[in-house]
XYZ file of C-alpha atoms in Angstrom:
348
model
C 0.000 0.000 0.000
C 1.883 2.901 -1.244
C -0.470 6.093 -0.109
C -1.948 4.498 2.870
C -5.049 6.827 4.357
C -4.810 7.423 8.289
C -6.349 9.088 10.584
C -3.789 10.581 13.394
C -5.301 11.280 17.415
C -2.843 13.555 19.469
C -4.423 14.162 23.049
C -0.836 14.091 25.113
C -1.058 17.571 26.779
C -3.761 20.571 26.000
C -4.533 20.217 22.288
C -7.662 17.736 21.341
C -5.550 16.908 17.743
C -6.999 14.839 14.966
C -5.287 14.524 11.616
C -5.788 12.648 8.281
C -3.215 12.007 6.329
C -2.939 10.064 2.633
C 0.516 9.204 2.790
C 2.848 12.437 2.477
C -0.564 14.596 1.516
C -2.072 16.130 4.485
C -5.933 16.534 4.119
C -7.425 17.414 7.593
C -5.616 19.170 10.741
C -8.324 19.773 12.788
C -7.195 21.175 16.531
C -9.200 21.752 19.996
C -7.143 23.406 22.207
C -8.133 23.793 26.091
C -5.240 27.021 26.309
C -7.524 29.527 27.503
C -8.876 26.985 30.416
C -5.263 26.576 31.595
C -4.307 30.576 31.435
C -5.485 31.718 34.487
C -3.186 29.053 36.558
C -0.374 29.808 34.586
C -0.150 26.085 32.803
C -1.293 22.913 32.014
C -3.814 21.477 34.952
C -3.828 17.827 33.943
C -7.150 17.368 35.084
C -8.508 20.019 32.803
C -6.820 18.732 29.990
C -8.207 15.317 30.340
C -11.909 16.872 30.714
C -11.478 19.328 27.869
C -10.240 15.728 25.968
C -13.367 14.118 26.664
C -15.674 16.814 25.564
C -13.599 17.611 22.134
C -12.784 14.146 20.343
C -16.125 13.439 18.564
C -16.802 16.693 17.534
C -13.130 16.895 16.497
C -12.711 13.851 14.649
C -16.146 14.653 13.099
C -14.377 18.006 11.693
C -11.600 16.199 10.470
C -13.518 14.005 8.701
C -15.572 16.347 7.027
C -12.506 18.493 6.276
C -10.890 15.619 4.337
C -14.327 14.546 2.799
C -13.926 10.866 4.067
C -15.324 8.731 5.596
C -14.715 6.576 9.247
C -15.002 3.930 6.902
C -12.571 4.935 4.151
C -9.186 5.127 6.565
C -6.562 2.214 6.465
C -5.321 2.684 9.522
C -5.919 4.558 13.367
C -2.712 6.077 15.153
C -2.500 7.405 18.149
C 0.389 8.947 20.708
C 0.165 6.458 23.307
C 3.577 8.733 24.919
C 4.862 10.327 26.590
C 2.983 13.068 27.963
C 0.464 13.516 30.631
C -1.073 10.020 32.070
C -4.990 11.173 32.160
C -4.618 13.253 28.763
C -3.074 9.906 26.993
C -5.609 7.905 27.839
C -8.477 9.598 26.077
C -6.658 9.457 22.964
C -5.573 5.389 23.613
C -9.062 4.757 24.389
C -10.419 6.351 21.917
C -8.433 4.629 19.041
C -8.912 1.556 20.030
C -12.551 1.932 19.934
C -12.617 3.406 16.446
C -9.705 0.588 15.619
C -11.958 -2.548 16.882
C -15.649 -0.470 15.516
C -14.079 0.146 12.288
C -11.795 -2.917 11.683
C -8.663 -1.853 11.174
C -5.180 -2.123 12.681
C -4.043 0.480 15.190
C -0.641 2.173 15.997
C 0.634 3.209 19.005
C 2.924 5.956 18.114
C 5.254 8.319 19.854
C 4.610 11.785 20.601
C 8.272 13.113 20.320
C 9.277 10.779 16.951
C 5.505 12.199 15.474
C 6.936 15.806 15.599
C 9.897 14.378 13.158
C 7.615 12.721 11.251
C 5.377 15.387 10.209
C 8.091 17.420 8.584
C 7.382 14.518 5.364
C 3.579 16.701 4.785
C 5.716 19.732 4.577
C 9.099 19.018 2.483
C 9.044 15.280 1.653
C 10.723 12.492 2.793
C 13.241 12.491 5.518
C 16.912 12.149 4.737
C 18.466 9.193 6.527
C 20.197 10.041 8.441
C 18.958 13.134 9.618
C 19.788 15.157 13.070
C 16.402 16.176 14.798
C 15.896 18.893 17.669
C 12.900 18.505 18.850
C 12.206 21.610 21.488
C 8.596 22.023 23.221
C 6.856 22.746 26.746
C 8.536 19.320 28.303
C 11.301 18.206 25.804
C 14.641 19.907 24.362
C 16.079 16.645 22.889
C 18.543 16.114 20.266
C 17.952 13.080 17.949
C 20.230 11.052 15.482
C 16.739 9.696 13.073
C 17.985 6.976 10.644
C 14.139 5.425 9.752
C 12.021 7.145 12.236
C 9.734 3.819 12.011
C 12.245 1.937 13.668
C 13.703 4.194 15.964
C 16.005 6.792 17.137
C 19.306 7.485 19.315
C 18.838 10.253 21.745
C 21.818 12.224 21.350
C 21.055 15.283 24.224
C 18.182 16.192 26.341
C 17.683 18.723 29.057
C 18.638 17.727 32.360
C 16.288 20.119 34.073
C 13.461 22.556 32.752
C 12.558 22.184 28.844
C 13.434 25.249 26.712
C 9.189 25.730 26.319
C 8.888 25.398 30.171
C 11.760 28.727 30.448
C 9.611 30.352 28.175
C 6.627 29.603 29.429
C 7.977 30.612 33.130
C 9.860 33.786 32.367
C 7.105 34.912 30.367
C 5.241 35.015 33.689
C 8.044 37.053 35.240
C 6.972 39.667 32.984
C 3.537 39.545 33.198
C 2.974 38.045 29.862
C 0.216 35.913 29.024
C 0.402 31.777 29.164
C 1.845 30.299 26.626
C 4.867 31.929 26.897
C 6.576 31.583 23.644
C 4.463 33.548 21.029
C 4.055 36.607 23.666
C 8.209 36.570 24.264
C 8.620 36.239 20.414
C 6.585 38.940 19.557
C 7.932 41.625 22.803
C 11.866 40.169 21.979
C 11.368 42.001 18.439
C 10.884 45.322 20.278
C 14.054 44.866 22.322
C 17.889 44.490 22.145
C 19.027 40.761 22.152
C 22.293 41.985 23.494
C 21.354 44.540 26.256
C 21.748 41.895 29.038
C 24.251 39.024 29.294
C 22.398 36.225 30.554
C 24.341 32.458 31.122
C 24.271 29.966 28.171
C 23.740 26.956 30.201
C 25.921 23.497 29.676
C 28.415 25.766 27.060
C 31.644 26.041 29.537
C 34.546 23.929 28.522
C 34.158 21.516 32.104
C 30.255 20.960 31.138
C 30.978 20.127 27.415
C 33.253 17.199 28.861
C 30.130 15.840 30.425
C 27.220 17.403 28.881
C 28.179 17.919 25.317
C 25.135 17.632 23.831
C 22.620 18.294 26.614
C 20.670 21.385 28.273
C 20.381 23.437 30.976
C 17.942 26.587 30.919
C 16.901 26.366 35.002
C 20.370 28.392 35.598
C 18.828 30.723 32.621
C 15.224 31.504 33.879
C 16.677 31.841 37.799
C 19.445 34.473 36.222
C 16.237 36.596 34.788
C 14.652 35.899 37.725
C 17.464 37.829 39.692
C 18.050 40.698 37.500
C 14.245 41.644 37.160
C 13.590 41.233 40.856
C 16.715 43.390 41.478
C 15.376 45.942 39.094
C 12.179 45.818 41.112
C 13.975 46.279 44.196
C 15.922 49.625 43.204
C 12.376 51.139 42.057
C 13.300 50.917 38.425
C 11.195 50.043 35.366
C 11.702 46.679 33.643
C 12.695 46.954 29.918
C 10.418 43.372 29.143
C 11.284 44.011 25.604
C 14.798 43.923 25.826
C 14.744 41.097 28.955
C 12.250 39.041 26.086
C 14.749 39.698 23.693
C 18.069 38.969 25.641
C 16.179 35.645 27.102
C 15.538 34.728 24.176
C 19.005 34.984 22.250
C 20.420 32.840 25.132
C 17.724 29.746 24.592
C 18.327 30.173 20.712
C 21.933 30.487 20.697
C 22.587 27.122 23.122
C 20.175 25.338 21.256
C 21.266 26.087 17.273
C 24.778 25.829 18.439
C 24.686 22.260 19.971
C 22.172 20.944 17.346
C 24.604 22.287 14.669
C 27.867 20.645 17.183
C 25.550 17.679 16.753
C 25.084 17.527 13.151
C 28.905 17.784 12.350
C 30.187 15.439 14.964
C 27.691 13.311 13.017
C 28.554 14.112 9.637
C 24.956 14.743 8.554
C 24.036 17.334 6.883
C 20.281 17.914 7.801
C 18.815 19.516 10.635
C 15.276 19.393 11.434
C 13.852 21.494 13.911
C 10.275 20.416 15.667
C 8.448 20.843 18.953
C 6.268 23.925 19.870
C 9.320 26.372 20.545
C 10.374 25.921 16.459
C 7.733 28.071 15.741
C 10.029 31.073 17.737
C 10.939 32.808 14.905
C 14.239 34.009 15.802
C 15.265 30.152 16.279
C 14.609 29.572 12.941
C 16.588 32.401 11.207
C 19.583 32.112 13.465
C 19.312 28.149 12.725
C 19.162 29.063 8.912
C 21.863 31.449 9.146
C 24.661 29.475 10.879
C 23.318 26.025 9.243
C 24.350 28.018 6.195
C 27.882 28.604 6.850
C 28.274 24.682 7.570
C 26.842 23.394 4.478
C 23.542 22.151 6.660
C 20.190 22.079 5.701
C 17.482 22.953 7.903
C 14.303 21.951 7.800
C 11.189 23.318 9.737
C 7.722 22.838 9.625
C 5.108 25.777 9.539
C 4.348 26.675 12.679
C 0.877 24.945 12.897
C 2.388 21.671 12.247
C 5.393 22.654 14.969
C 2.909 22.749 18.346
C 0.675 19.480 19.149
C -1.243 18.245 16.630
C -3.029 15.244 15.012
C -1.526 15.675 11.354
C 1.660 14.676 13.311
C 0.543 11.196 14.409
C -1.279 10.508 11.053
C 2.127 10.873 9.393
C 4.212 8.552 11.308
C 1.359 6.011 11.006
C 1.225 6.200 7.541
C 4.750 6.066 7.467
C 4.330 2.902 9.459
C 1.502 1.376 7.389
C 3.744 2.348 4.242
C 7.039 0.290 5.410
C 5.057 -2.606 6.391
C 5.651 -2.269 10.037
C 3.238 -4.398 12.725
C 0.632 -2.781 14.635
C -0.073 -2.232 17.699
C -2.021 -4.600 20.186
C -5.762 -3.488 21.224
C -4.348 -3.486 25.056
C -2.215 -1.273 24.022
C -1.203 0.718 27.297
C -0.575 5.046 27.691
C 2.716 5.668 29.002
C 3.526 8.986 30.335
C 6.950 8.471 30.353
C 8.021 6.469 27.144
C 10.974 6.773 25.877
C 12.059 8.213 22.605
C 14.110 5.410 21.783
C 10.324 3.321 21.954
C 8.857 4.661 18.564
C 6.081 1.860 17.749
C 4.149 -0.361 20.601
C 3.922 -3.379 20.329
């Protein structure tokens, strides 16, 4: 089956995602997203999510379907992010599947969340080089990712060993008084300021933490340097410059991240980058990824932002991708795992 038709479900933190894919051709992305529920505590409330889950998936695979003009009937194939992510959010999405997989007849996939955000890039700029280098940066993940079939599996290069470069967004942000998310309102106030006004730490770059931590990330040192400096503006009853705090924040996340994803790349001898996870849609990311990818003979390759955050479109990809290479499906007990590893791309 060489343009397999699947329908993706993506319910791992605060976005209801279902997606229908016909093997690289996207054809529905249809998104509920319980954001504005969460705002007013500052983040995710897992219990929310898992509510705001419940309420969304008929009406949302319903959209999807009409989107696509298909039918339940029509698909090949149900995939679903069975991890990692948040345990009550998961298991809407698992249990949901597998009744559409055993109503309809048709095989299921288990899929994970983090390997789905490489996967997706294939609706957007074809298939994946392999091998490829993948940094996938979001809310809970910065991860660096050597991808040679992203069916089969991947080797986790780096990760963060404390917050996530969405989390320091999403927490500085608040420092400010910007909304929740973080990372649009930071984006947009950074492009106001002057990336250079303040020198805050790059964490994991000294010479002593490259020995150990080469390809790995730190940004808790980061957000508790911003947190200093703003309270100590507070303190001597002067203003806060948010623009140029948003912007100098910023230019440290970008520049740790671009620079060990390109250290990556090269120690690797590949020469493609993709970029995935909520935070690549930070458009200064992108263009200083571009920019010093250029110099090194790298390719970069980022999806549009609405395929970067949680989505369903994601999980439909790697299915089809599955369904395409002939891979096995997934059992119908087929468990949510909130902390699955990367490395684990296809349940069994």
């Amino acid at each position: 089956m060489s343009e397999p038709l699947v329908l993706g479900i993506e319910t791992s933190c605060d976005e209801t995602g279902v997606g229908i894919v016909r093997g690289h051709t996207l054809l529905a992305d249809a998104v509920a997203s319980s954001v504005d529920e969460h705002a007013r505590f500052g983040g995710v409330v897992p219990e929310v999510a898992s509510r705001a889950h419940l309420e969304a998936m008929v009406p949302t695979i319903e959209r999807a379907c009409e989107t696509a003009g298909i039918s339940l009937h029509d698909v090949d194939a149900i995939a679903v992010t069975n991890g990692p992510g948040l345990a009550g959010a998961l298991l809407v999405g698992v249990a949901s599947a597998k009744a559409l997989a055993l109503g309809l007849g048709k095989p299921l996939y288990g899929v994970n969340h983090l390997a789905s955000h490489v996967a997706v890039d294939q609706l957007e700029h074809g298939p994946l080089p392999e091998p490829c280098l993948a940094m996938l940066v979001s809310g809970g993940h910065s991860s660096l990712l050597r991808v040679e079939d992203v069916t089969v599996g991947v080797d986790p290069m780096g990760e963060t060993i404390d917050d996530a470069a969405g989390e320091a967004f999403d927490k500085v942000a608040r420092l400010l008084g910007l909304p929740f998310p973080g990372g649009p309102h930071i984006d947009r106030m950074a492009r106001e300021g002057d990336s250079v006004a303040i020198d805050f730490p790059r964490g994991l770059t000294a010479r002593r933490d490259l020995e150990r931590h080469r390809f790995d990330f730190s940004f808790s040192g980061l957000k508790t340097a911003v947190a200093r400096w703003v309270e100590a503006r507070e303190r001597a009853g002067e203003p806060v410059p948010v623009a140029d705090v948003a912007a100098s924040f910023q230019e440290a996340v970008c520049e740790v991240l671009v620079r060990k994803a390109l250290d990556a790349a090269s120690s690797e001898g590949i020469d493609h980058l993709l970029i995935g996870g909520g935070v690549a849609a930070n458009s200064r990311l992108r263009h200083l990824a571009e920019e010093r990818a250029e110099r090194l003979g790298i390719r970069v390759r980022v999806p549009r932002p609405g395929l970067c955050t949680d989505n369903g479109a994601m999980v439909a990809a790697l299915g089809a991708e599955m369904v395409a290479r002939g891979r096995t499906p997934s059992s119908l007990d087929l468990p949510a795992d909130s902390s699955l590893p990367v490395s684990s791309v296809l349940a069994g």
